[in-house]
PDB file of C-alpha atoms in Angstrom:
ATOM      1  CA  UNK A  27     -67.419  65.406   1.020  1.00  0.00           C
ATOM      2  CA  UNK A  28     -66.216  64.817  -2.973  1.00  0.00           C
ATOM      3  CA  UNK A  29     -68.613  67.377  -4.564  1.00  0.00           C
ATOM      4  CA  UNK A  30     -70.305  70.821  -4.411  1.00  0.00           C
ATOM      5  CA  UNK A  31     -73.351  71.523  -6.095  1.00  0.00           C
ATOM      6  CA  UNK A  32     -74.104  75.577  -5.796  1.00  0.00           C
ATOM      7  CA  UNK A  33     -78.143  75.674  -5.705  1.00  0.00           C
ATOM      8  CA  UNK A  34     -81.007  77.867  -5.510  1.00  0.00           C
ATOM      9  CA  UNK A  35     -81.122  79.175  -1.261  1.00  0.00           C
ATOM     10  CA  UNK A  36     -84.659  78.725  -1.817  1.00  0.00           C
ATOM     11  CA  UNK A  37     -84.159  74.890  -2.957  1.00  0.00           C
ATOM     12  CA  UNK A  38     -87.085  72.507  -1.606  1.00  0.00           C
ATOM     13  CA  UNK A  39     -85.316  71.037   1.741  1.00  0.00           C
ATOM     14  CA  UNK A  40     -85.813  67.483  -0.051  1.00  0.00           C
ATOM     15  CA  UNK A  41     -83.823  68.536  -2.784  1.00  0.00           C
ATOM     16  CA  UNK A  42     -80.952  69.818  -0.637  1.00  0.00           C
ATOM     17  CA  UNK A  43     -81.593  66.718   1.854  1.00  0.00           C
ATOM     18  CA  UNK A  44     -81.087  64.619  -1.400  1.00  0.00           C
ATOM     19  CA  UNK A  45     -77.970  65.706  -2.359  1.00  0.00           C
ATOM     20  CA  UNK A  46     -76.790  65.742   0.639  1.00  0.00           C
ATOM     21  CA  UNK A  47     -77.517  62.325   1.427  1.00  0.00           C
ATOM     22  CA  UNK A  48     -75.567  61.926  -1.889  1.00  0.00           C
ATOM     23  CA  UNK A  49     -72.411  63.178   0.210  1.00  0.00           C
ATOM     24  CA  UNK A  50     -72.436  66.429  -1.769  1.00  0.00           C
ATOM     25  CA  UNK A  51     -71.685  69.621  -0.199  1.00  0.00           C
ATOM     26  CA  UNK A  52     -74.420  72.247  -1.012  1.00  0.00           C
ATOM     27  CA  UNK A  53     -74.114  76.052  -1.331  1.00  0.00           C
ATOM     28  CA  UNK A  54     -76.701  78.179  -1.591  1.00  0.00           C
ATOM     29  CA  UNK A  55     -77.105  81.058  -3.580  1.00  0.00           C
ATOM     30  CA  UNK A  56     -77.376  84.689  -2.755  1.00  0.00           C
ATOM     31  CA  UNK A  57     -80.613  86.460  -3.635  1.00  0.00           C
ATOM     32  CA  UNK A  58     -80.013  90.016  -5.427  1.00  0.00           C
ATOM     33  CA  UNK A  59     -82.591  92.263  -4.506  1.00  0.00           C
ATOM     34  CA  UNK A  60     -82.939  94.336  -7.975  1.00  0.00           C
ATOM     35  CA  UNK A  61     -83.182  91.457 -10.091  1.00  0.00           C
ATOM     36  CA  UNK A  62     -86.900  89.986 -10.999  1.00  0.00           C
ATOM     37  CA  UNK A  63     -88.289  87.433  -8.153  1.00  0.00           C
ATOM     38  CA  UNK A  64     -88.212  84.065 -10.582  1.00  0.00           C
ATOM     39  CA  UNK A  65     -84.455  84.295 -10.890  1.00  0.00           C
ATOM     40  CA  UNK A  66     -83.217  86.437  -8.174  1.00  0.00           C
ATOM     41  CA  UNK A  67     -81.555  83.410  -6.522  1.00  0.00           C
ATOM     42  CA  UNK A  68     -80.455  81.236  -9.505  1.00  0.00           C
ATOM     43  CA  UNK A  69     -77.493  79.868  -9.885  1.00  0.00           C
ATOM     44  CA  UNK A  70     -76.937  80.335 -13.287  1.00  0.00           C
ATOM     45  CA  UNK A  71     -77.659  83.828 -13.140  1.00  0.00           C
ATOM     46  CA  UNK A  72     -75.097  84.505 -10.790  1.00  0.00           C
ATOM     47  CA  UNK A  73     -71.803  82.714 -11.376  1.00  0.00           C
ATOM     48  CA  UNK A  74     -70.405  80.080 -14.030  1.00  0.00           C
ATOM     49  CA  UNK A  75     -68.202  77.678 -14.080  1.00  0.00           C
ATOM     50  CA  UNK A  76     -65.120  77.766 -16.570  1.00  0.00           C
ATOM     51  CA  UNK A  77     -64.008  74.175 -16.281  1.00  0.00           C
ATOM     52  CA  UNK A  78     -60.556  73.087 -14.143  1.00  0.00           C
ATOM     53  CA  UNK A  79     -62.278  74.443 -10.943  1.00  0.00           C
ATOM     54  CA  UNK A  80     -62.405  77.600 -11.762  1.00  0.00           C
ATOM     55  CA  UNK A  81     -65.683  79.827 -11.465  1.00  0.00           C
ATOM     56  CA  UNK A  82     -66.591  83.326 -12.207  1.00  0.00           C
ATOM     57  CA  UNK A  83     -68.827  84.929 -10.264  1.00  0.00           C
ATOM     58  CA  UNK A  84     -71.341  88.351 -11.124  1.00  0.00           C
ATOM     59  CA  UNK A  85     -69.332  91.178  -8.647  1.00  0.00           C
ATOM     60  CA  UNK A  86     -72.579  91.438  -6.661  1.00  0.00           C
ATOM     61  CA  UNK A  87     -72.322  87.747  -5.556  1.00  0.00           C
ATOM     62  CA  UNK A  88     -68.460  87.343  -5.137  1.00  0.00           C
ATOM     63  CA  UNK A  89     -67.971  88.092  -1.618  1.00  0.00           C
ATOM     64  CA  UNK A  90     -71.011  85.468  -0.620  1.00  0.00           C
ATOM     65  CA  UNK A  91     -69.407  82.868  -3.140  1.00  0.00           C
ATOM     66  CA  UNK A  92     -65.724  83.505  -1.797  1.00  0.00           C
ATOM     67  CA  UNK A  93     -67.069  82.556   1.507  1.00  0.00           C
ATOM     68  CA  UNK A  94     -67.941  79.172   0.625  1.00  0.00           C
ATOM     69  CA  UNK A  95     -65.696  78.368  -2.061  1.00  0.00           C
ATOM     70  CA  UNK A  96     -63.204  74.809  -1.045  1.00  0.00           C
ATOM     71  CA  UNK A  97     -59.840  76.392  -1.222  1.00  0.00           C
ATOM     72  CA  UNK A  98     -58.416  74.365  -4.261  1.00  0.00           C
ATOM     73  CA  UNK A  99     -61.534  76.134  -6.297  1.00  0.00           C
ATOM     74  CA  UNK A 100     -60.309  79.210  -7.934  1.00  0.00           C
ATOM     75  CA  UNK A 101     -62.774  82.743  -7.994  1.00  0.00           C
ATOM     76  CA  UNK A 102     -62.796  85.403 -10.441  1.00  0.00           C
ATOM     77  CA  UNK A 103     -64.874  88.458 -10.106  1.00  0.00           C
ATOM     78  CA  UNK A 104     -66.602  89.393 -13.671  1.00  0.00           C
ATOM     79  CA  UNK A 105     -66.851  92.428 -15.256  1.00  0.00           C
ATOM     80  CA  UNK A 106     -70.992  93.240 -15.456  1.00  0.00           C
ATOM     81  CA  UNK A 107     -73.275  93.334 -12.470  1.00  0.00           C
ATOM     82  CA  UNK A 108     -76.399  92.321 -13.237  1.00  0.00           C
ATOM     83  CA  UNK A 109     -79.041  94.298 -14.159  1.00  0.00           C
ATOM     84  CA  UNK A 110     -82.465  94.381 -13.591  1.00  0.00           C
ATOM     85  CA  UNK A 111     -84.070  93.574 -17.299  1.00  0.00           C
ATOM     86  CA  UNK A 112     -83.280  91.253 -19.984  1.00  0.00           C
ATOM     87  CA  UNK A 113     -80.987  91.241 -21.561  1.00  0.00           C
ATOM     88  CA  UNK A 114     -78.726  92.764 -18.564  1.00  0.00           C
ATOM     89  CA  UNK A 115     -79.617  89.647 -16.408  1.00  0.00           C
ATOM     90  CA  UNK A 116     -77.834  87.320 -18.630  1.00  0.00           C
ATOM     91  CA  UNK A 117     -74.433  88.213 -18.394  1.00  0.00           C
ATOM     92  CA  UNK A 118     -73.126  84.406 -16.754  1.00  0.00           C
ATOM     93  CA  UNK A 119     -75.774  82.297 -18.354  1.00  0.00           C
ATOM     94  CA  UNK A 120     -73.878  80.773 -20.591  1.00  0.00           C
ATOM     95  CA  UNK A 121     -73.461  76.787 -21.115  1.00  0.00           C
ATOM     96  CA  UNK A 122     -70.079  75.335 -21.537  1.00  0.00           C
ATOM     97  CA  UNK A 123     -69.315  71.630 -23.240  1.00  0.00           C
ATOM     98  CA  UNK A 124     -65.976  69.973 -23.843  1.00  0.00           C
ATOM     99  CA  UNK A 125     -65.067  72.031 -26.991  1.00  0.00           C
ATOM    100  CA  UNK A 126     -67.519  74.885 -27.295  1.00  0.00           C
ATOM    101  CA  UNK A 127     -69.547  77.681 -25.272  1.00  0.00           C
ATOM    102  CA  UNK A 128     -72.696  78.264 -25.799  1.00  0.00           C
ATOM    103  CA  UNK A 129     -74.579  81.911 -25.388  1.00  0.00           C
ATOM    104  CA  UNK A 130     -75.307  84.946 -26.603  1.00  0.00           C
ATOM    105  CA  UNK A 131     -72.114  86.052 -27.209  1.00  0.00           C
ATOM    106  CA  UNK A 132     -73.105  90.099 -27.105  1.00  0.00           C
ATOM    107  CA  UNK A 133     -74.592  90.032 -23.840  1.00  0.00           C
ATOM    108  CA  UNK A 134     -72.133  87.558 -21.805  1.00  0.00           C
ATOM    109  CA  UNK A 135     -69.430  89.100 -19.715  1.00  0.00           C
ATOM    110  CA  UNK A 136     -66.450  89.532 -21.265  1.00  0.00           C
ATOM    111  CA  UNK A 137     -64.172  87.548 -18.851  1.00  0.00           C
ATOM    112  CA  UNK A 138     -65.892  84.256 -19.695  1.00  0.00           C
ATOM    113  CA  UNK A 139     -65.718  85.172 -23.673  1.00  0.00           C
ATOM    114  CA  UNK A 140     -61.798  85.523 -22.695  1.00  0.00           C
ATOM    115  CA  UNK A 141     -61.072  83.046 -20.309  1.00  0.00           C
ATOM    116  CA  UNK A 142     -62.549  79.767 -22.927  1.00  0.00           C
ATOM    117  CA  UNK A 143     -59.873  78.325 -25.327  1.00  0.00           C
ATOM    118  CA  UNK A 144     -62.646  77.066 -27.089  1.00  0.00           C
ATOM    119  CA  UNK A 145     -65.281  77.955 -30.066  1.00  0.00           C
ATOM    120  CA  UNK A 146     -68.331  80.460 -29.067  1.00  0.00           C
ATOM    121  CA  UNK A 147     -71.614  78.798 -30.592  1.00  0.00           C
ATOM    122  CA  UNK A 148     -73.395  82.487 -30.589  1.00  0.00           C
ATOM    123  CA  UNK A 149     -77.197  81.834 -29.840  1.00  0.00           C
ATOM    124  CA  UNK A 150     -79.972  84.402 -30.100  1.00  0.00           C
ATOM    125  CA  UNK A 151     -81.346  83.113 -26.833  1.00  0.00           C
ATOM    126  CA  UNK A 152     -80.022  85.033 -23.588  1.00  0.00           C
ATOM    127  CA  UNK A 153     -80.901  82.200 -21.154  1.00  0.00           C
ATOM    128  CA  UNK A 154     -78.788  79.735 -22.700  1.00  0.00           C
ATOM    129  CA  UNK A 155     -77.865  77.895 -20.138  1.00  0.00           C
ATOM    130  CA  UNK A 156     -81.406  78.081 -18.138  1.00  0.00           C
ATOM    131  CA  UNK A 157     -82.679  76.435 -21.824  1.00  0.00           C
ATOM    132  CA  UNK A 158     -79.875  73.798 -21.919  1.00  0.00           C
ATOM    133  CA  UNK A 159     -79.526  70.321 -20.193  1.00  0.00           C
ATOM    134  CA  UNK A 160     -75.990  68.968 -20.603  1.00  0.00           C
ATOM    135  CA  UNK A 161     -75.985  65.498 -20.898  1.00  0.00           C
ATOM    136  CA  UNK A 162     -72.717  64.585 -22.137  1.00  0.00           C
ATOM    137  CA  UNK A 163     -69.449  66.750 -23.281  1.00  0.00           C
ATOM    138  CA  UNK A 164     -71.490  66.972 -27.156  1.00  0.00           C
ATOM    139  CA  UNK A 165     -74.891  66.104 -25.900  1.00  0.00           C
ATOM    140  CA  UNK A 166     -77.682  68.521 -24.864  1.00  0.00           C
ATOM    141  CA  UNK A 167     -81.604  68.622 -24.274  1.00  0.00           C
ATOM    142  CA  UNK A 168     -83.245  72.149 -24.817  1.00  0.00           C
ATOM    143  CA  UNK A 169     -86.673  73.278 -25.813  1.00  0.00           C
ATOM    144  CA  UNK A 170     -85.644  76.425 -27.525  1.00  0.00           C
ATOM    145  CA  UNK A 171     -86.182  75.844 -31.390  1.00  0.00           C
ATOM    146  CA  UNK A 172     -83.247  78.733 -32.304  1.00  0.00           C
ATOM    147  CA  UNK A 173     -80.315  76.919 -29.941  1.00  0.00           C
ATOM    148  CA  UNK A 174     -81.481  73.001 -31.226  1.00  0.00           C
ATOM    149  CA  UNK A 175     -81.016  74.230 -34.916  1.00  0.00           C
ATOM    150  CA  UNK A 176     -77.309  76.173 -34.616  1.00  0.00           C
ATOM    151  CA  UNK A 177     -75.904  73.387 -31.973  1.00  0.00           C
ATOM    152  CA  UNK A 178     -77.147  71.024 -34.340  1.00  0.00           C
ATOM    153  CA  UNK A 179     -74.959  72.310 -37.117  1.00  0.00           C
ATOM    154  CA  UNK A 180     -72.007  72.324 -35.330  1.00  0.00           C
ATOM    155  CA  UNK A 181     -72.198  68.243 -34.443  1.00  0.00           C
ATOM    156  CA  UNK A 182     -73.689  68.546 -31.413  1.00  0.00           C
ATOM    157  CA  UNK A 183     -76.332  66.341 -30.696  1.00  0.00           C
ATOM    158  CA  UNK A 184     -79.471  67.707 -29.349  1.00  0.00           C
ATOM    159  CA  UNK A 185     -82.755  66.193 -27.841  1.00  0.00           C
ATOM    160  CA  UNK A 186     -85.604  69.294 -28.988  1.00  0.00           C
ATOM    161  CA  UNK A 187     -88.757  68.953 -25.958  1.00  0.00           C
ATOM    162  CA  UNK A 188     -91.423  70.825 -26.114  1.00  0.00           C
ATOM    163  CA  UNK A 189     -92.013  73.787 -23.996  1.00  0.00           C
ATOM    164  CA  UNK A 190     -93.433  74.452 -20.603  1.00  0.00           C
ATOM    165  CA  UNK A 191     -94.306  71.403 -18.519  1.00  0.00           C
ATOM    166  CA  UNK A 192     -91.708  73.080 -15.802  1.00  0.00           C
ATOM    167  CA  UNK A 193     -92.865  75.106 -13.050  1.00  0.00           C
ATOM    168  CA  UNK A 194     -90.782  78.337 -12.477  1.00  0.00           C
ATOM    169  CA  UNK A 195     -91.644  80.810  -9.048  1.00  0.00           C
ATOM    170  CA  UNK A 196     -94.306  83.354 -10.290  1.00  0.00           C
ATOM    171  CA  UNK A 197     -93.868  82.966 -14.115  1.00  0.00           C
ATOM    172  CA  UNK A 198     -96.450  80.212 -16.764  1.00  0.00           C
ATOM    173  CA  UNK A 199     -93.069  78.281 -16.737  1.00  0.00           C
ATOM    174  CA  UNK A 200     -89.374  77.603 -16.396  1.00  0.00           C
ATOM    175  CA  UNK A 201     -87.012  75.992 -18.647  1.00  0.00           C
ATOM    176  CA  UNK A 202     -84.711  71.872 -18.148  1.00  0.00           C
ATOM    177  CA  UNK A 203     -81.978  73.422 -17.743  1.00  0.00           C
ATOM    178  CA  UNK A 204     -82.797  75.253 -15.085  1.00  0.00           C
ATOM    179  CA  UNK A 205     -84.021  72.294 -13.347  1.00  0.00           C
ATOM    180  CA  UNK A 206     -81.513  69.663 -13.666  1.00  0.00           C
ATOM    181  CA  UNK A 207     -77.616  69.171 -13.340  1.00  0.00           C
ATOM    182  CA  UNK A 208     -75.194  66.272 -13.976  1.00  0.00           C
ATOM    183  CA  UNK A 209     -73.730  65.068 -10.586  1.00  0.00           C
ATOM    184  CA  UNK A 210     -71.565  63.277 -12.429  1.00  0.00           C
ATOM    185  CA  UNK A 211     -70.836  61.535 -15.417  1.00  0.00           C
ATOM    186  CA  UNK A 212     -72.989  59.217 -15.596  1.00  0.00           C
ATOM    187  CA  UNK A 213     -76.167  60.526 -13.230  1.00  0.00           C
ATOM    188  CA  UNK A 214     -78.530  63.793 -14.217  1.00  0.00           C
ATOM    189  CA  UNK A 215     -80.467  65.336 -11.150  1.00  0.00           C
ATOM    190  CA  UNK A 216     -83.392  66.265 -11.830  1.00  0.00           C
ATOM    191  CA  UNK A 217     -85.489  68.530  -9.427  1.00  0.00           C
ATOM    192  CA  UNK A 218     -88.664  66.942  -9.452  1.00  0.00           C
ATOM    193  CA  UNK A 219     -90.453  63.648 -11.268  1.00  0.00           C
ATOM    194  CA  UNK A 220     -89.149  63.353 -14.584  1.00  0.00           C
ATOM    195  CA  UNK A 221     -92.243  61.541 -15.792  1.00  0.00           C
ATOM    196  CA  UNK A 222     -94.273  64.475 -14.970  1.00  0.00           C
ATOM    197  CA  UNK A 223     -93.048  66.056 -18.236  1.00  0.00           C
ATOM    198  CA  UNK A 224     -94.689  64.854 -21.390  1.00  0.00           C
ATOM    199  CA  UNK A 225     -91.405  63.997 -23.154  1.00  0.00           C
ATOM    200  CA  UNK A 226     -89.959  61.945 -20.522  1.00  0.00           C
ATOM    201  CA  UNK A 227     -89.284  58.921 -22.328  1.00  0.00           C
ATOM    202  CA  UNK A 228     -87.635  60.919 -24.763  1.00  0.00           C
ATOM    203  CA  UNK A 229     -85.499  62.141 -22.237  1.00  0.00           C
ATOM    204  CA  UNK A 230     -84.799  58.830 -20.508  1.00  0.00           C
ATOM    205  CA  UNK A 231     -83.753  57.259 -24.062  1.00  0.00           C
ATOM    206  CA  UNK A 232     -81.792  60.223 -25.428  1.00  0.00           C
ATOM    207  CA  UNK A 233     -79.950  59.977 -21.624  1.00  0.00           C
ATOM    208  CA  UNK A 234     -79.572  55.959 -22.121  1.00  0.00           C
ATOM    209  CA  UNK A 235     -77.651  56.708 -25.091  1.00  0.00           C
ATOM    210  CA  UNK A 236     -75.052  58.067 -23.176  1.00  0.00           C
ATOM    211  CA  UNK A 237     -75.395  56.047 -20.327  1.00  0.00           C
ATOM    212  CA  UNK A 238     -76.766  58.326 -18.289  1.00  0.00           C
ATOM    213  CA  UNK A 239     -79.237  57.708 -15.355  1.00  0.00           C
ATOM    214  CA  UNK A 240     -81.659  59.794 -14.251  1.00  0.00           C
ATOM    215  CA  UNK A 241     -82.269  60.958 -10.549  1.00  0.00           C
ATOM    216  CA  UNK A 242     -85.094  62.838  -8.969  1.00  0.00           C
ATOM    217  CA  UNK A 243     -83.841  65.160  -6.135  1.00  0.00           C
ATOM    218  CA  UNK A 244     -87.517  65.519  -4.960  1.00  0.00           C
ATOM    219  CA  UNK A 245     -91.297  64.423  -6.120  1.00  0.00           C
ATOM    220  CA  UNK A 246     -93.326  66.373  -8.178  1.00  0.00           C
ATOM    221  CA  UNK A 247     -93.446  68.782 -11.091  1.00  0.00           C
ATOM    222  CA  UNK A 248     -90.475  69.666 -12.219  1.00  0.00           C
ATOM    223  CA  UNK A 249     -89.393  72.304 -10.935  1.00  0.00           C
ATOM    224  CA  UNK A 250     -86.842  75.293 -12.071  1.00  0.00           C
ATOM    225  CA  UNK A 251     -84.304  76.265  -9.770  1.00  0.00           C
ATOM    226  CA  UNK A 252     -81.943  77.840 -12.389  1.00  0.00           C
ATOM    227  CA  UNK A 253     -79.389  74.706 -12.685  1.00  0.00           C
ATOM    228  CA  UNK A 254     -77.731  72.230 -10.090  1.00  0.00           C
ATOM    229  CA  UNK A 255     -73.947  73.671 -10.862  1.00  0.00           C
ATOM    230  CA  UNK A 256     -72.099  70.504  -9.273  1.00  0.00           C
ATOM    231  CA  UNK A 257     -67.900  70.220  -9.164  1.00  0.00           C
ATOM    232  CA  UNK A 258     -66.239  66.898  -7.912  1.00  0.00           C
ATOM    233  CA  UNK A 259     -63.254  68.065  -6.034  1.00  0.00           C
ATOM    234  CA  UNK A 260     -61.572  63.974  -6.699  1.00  0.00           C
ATOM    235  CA  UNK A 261     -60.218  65.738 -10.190  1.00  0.00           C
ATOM    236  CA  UNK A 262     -58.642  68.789  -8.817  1.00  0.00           C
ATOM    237  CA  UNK A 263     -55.006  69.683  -9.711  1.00  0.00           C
ATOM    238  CA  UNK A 264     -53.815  66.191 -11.414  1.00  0.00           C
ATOM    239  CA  UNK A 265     -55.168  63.865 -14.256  1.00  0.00           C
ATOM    240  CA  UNK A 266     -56.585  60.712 -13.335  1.00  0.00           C
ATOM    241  CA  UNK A 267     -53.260  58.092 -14.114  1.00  0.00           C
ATOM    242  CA  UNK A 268     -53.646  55.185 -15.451  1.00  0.00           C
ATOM    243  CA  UNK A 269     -52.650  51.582 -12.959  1.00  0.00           C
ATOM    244  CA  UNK A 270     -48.748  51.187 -13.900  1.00  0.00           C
ATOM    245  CA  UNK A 271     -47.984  54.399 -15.112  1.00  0.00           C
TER     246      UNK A 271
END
């Protein structure tokens, strides 16, 4: 297998069927007992990943993570554990894009704020990257009014939905970021039916813009599942060279 997309261990089995079918390698997450049920085994809660396969993982989840990681990925143990109440759950939610990092720059752990050569777009929002679909290196989908309006000022272009319209386990509703993930360039997962959100042909222009298709992992709401983190494994070590060089 090419790819490894690190998922919610309580994924629908169509949605890890799916990808797998897609010949990507799925690993689940590892469910932390003090943290609330809704996000106790999200991805993005639990480890983020730095760009040039390298990850960082909450302490609590770096043993299980070590276990599965391909050997040419590279694993670095953060600084917080995770807590039990917002804002102490946050600490590896963060969103990262070509040139900047998005989050809430007080309450992420310190080793991803270090380990970025890039600008930190400081948000008020603590779930940044639960409340952030990337869709391209300066190209984003959120429903959170306070991230649209600063990414916006930066350059980055931004598609504002409206909340809800996303099932999340035992909570009115989760967030697109949480239930979605690029694959690759040019295909977005989605876990569930896009059209089932109210905005989806918003979505499926704003995503045509950049040439990017949209997939449904299973049918259905939408659901949250705290991101699809997904790393090919063609682009690790060397840069793609060009024929004749």
């Amino acid at each position: 297998m090419k790819k490894i997309a690190i998922i919610d261990c309580r994924a629908d089995d169509k949605t890890v069927y799916t990808l797998e079918k897609l010949n990507i390698k799925v690993i689940p997450t590892l469910k932390i007992d003090n943290l609330y049920d809704s996000v106790a085994t999200h991805a993005d809660i639990q480890i983020h990943y730095i760009g040039n396969n390298c990850f960082i993982s909450a302490p609590e989840t770096y043993e299980h993570y070590k276990k599965y990681m391909p050997k040419k990925c590279t694993l670095i143990k953060g600084q917080n554990n995770i807590d039990s109440k917002y804002p102490y759950d946050v600490w590896y939610n963060a969103t990262t894009l070509k040139d900047y990092v998005i989050c809430n720059k007080a309450y992420t752990d310190k080793t991803i704020l270090d380990s970025h050569n890039k600008e930190i777009i400081n948000v008020k929002q603590g779930y940044s990257k639960c409340n952030i679909c990337i869709v391209d290196n300066n190209a984003i989908i959120t429903s959170d009014n306070g991230i649209a309006k600063t990414v916006a000022q930066k350059g980055i272009d931004v598609l504002k939905i409206s909340s809800g319209h996303i099932e999340l386990r035992k909570l009115d509703y989760g967030f697109i970021g949480g239930a979605t993930g690029l694959i690759d360039n040019n295909t977005l997962a989605v876990n569930g039916d896009i059209n089932s959100h109210p905005d989806s042909e918003q979505i499926k222009v704003f995503c045509n813009k950049y040439n990017v298709d949209i997939i449904p992992l299973k049918d259905g709401k939408l659901v949250d599942i705290g991101t699809i983190i997904v790393l090919s494994l063609i682009h690790i070590s060397e840069p793609t060279r060009r024929r004749g060089i």
